[in-house]
mmCIF file of C-alpha atoms in Angstrom:
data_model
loop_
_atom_site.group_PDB
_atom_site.id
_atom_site.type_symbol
_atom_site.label_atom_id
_atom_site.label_comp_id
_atom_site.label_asym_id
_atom_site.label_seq_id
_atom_site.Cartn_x
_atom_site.Cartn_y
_atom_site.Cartn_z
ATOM 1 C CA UNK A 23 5.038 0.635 5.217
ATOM 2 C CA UNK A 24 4.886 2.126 2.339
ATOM 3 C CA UNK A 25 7.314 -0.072 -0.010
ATOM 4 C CA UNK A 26 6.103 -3.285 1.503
ATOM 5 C CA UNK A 27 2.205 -2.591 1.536
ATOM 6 C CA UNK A 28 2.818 -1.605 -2.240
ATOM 7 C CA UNK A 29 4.634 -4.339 -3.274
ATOM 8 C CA UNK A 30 1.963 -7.090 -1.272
ATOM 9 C CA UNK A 31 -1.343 -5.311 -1.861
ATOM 10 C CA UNK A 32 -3.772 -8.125 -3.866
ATOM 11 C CA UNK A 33 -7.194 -6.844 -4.431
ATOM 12 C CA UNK A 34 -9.552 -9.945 -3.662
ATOM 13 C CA UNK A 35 -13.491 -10.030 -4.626
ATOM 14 C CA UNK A 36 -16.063 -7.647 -2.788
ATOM 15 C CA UNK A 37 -18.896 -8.708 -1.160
ATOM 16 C CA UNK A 38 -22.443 -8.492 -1.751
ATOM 17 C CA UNK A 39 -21.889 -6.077 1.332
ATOM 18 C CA UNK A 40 -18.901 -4.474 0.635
ATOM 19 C CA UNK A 41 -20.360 -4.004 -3.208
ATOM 20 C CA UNK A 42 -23.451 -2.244 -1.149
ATOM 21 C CA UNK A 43 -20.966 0.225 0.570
ATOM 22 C CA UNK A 44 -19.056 1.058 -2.370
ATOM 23 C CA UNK A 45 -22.212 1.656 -4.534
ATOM 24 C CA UNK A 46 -23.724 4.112 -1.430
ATOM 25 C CA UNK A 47 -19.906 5.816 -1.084
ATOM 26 C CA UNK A 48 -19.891 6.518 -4.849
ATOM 27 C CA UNK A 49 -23.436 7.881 -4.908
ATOM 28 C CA UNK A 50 -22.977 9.979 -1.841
ATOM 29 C CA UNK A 51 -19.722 11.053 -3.350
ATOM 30 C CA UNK A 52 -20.910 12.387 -6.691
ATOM 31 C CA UNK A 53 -23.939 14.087 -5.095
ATOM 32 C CA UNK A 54 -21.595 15.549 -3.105
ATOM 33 C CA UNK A 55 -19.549 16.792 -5.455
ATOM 34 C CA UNK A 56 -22.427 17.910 -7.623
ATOM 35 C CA UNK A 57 -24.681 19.619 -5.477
ATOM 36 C CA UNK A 58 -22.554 19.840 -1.904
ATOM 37 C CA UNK A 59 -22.521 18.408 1.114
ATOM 38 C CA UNK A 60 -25.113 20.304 3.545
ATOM 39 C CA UNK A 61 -27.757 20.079 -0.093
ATOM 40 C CA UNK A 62 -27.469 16.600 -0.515
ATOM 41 C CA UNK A 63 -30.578 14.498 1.469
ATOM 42 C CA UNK A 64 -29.838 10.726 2.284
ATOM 43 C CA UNK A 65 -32.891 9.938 0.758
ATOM 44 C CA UNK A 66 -31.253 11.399 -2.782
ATOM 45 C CA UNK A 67 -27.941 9.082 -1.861
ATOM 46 C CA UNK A 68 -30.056 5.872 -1.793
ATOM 47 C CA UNK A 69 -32.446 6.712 -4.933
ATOM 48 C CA UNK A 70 -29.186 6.827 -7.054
ATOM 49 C CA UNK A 71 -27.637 4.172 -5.758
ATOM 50 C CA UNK A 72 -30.266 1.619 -5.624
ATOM 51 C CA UNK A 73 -30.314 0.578 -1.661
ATOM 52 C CA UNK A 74 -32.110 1.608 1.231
ATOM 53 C CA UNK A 75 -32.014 3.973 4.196
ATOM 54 C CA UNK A 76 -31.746 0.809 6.583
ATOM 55 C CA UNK A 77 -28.985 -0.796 4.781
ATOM 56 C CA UNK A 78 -27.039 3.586 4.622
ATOM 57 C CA UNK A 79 -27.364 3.196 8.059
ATOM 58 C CA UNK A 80 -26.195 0.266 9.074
ATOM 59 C CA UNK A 81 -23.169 0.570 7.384
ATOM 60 C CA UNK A 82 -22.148 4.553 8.116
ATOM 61 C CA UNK A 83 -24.304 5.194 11.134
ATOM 62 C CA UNK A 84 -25.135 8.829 9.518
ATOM 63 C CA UNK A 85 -24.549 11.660 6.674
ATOM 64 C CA UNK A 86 -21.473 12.737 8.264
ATOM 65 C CA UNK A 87 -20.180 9.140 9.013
ATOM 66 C CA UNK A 88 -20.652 8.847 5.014
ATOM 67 C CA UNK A 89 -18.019 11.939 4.934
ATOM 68 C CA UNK A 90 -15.959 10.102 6.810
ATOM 69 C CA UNK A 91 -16.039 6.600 5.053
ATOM 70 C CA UNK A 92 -15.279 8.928 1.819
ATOM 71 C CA UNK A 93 -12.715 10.694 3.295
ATOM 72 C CA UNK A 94 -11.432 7.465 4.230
ATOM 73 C CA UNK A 95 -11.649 5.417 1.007
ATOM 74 C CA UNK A 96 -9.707 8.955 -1.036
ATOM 75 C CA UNK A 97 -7.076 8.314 1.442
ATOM 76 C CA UNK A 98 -6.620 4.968 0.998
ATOM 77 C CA UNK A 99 -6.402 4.734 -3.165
ATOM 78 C CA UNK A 100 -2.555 5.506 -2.631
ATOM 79 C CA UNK A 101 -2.089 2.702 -0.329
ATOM 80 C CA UNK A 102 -2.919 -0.248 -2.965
ATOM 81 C CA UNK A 103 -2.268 0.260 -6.472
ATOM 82 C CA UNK A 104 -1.296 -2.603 -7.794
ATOM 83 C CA UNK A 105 -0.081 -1.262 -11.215
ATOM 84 C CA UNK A 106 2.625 1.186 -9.518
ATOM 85 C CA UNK A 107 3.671 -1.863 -6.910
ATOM 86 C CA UNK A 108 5.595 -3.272 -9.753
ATOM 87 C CA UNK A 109 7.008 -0.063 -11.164
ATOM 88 C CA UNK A 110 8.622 1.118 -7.970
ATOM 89 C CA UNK A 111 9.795 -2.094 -7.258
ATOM 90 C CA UNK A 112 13.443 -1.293 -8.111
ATOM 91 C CA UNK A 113 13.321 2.136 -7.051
ATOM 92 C CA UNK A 114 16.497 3.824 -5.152
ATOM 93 C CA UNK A 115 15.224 5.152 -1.608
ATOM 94 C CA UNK A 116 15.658 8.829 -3.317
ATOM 95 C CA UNK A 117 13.300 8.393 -6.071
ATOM 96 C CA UNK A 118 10.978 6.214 -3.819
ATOM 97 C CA UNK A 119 10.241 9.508 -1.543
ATOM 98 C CA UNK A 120 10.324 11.928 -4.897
ATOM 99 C CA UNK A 121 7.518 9.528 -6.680
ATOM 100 C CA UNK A 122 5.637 9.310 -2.958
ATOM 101 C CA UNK A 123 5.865 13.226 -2.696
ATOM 102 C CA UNK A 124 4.706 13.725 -6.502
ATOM 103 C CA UNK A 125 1.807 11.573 -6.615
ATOM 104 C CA UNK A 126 0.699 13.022 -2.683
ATOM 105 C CA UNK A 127 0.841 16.634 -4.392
ATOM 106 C CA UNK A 128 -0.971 15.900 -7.258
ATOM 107 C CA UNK A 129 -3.571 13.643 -5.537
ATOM 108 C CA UNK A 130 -3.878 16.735 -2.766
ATOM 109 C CA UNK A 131 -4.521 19.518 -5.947
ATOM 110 C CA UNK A 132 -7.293 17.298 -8.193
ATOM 111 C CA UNK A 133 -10.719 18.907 -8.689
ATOM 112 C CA UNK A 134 -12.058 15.944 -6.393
ATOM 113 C CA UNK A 135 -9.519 16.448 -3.608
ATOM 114 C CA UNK A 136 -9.665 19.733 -3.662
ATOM 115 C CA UNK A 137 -13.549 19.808 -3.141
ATOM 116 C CA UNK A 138 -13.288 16.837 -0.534
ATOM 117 C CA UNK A 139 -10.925 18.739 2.005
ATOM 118 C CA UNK A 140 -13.480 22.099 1.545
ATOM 119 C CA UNK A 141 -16.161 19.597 2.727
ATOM 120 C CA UNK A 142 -13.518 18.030 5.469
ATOM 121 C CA UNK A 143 -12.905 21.576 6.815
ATOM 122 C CA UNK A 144 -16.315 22.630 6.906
ATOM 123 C CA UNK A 145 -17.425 19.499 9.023
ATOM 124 C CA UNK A 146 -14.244 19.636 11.172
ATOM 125 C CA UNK A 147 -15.009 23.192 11.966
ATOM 126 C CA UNK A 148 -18.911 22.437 12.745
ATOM 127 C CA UNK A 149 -17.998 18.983 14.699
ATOM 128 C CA UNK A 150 -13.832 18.769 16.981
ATOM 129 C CA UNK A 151 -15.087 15.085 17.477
ATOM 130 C CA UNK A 152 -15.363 14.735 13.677
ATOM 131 C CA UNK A 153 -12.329 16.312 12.829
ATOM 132 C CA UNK A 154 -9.833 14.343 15.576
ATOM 133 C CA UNK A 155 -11.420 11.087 13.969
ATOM 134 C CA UNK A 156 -10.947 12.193 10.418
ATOM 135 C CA UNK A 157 -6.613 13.426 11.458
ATOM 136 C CA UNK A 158 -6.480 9.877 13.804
ATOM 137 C CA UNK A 159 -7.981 7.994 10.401
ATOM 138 C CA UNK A 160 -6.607 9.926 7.356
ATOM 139 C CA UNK A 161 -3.076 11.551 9.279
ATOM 140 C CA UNK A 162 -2.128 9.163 11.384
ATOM 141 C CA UNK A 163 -2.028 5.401 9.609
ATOM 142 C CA UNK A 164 0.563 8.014 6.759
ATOM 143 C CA UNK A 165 2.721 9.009 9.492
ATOM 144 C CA UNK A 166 3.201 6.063 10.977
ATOM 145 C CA UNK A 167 3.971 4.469 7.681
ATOM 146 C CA UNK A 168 6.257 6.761 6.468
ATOM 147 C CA UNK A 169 8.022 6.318 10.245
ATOM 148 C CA UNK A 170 8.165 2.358 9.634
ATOM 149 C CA UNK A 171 9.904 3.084 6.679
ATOM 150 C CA UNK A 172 12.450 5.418 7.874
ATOM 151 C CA UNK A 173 13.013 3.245 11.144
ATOM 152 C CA UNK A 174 13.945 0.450 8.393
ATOM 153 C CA UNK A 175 15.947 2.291 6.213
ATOM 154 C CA UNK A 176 18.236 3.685 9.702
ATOM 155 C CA UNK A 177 18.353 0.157 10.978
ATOM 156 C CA UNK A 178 20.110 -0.847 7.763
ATOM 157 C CA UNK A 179 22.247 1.980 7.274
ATOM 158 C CA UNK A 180 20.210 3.674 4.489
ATOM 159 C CA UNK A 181 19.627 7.017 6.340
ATOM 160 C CA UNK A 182 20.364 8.648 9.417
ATOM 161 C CA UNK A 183 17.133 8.741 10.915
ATOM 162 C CA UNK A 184 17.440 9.870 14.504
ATOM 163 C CA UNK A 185 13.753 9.900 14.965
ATOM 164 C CA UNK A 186 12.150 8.160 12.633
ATOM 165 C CA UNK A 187 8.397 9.436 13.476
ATOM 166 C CA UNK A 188 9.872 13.466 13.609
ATOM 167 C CA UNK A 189 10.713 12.918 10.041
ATOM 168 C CA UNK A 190 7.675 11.246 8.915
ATOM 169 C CA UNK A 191 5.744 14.566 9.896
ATOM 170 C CA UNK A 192 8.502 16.781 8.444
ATOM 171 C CA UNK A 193 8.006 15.086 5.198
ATOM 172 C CA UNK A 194 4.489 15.588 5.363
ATOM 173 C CA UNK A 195 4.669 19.285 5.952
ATOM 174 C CA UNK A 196 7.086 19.737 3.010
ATOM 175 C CA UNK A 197 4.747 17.515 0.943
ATOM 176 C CA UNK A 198 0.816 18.762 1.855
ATOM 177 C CA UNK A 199 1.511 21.469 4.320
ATOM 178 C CA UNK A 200 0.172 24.443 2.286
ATOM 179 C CA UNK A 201 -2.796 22.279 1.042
ATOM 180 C CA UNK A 202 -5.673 23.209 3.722
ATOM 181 C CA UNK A 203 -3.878 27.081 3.578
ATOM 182 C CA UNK A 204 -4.237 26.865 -0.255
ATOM 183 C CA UNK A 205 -7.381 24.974 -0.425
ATOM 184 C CA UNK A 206 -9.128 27.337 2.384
ATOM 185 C CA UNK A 207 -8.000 30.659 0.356
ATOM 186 C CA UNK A 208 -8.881 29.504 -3.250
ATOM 187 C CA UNK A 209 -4.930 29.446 -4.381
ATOM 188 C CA UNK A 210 -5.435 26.366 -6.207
ATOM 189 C CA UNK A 211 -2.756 27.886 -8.959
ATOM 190 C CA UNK A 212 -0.238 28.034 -6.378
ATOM 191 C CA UNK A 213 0.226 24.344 -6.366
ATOM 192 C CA UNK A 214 4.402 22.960 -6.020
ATOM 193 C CA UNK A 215 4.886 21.930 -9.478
ATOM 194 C CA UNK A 216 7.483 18.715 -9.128
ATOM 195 C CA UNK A 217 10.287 20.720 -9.352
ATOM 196 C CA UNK A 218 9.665 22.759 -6.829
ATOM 197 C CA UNK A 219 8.713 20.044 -4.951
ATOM 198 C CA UNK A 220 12.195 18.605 -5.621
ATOM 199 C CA UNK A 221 13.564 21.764 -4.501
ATOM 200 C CA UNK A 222 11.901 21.795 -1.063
ATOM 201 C CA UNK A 223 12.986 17.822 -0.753
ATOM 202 C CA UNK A 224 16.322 18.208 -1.819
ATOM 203 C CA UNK A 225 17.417 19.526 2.390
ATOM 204 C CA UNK A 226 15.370 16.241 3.880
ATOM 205 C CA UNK A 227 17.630 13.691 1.668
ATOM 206 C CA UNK A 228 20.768 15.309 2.689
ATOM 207 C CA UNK A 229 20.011 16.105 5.961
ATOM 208 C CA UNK A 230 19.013 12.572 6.853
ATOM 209 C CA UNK A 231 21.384 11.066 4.533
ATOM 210 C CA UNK A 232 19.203 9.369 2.066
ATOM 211 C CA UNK A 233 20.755 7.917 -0.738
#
C-alpha cells in the first residue's frame, strides 16, 4: 500500500550476492542504454561489470531475463524511498494521489524510462510470454496497491470507493495511459505537465469523494 510501504521501507545491507546482481543489472543497463538492447553481447555485460557468465546466469537465466530484472528494479525505485517516506507523512489523501501521479509522470517521461519501455515494447512484441510476465510483474503489484489503498480509505469513510480495484486502473490510465502511445510515436514533448495532470485528476477526487 502505497502510504504504508513508504512510511516502513528500511533499506538493510546487500549481499555479496545481491551486490553481484546489482553490479550485472547496472552494467547490462548502461550497455543497454548506450549501445541497445539486440547490440549488446552478455559477454560485454560481464567484462564491465567484473563477474562471470556462470554467475549472469544463475541469477537471470538469460539476456532477456536481464530485461526483465531491469524492468523490474525501474519499477520498484518508487516503492522505497526513504527520503520522501517522511515528507508525505502528513500528507492529506488529495495531495498524497497528486504527489503519486507527479512523480509516476515524470519517472514515465526521463531519458532512461523513456528508452527502457522502447526496449520493453520491442521484446513484448518479439516474445507474448515476455510481455504477460513483464504487465503481471511491473502492472499488477501498482494496481493492487493503489486498490489496498482505496479499499482503506472507503472503509474509513475517506472516499467513496465502490470498487476499489476499478479505480486503481482508472487512476493509472489518467496517470501513464498515453505513455507507450507517446513513447511508441516519438511525442516525448507531449508529456502532462503537472497541471495538466491536475486537470485530468481533478474528476477522480470528486467523483470518488476524496478529500
Amino acid at each position: 500500500m502505497i502510504q504504508s510501504d513508504l512510511l516502513e521501507c528500511v533499506a538493510e545491507p546487500m549481499s555479496l550476492r545481491e551486490r553481484r546482481r546489482d553490479a550485472i543489472l547496472d552494467a547490462a543497463e548502461a550497455l543497454f542504454l548506450e549501445q541497445g538492447y539486440d547490440r549488446t553481447s552478455l559477454a560485454e555485460i560481464v567484462k564491465r561489470s567484473g563477474g562471470s557468465l556462470a554467475t549472469l546466469y544463475d541469477l537471470f537465466g538469460n539476456k532477456q531475463g536481464l530485461l526483465h530484472a531491469i524492468a523490474s528494479r525501474w519499477g520498484n525505485e518508487a516503492r522505497c524511498q526513504p527520503a520522501e517516506c517522511l515528507a508525505m507523512a502528513d500528507l492529506s489523501n488529495v495531495e498524497l494521489l497528486r504527489g503519486y501521479a507527479h512523480r509516476q509522470c515524470d519517472r514515465m517521461r526521463s531519458p532512461r524510462a523513456v528508452a527502457l519501455m522502447r526496449m520493453l515494447i520491442s521484446e513484448s512484441l518479439r516474445d507474448r510470454d515476455f510481455a504477460l510476465q513483464i504487465y503481471r510483474d511491473l502492472h499488477i503489484p501498482a494496481i493492487e496497491e493503489l486498490a489496498t489503498l482505496f479499499a482503506e480509505w472507503a472503509a474509513t469513510g475517506e472516499a467513496e470507493i465502490d470498487d476499489p480495484e476499478a479505480a486503481a486502473k482508472l487512476l493509472l490510465s489518467i496517470v501513464i495511459g498515453d505513455s507507450m502511445l507517446h513513447t511508441l510515436a516519438g511525442l516525448e514533448d507531449e508529456w502532462l505537465d503537472n497541471d495538466q495532470l491536475d486537470w485530468r485528476l481533478q474528476p477522480f477526487l470528486s467523483h470518488f469523494k476524496i478529500g
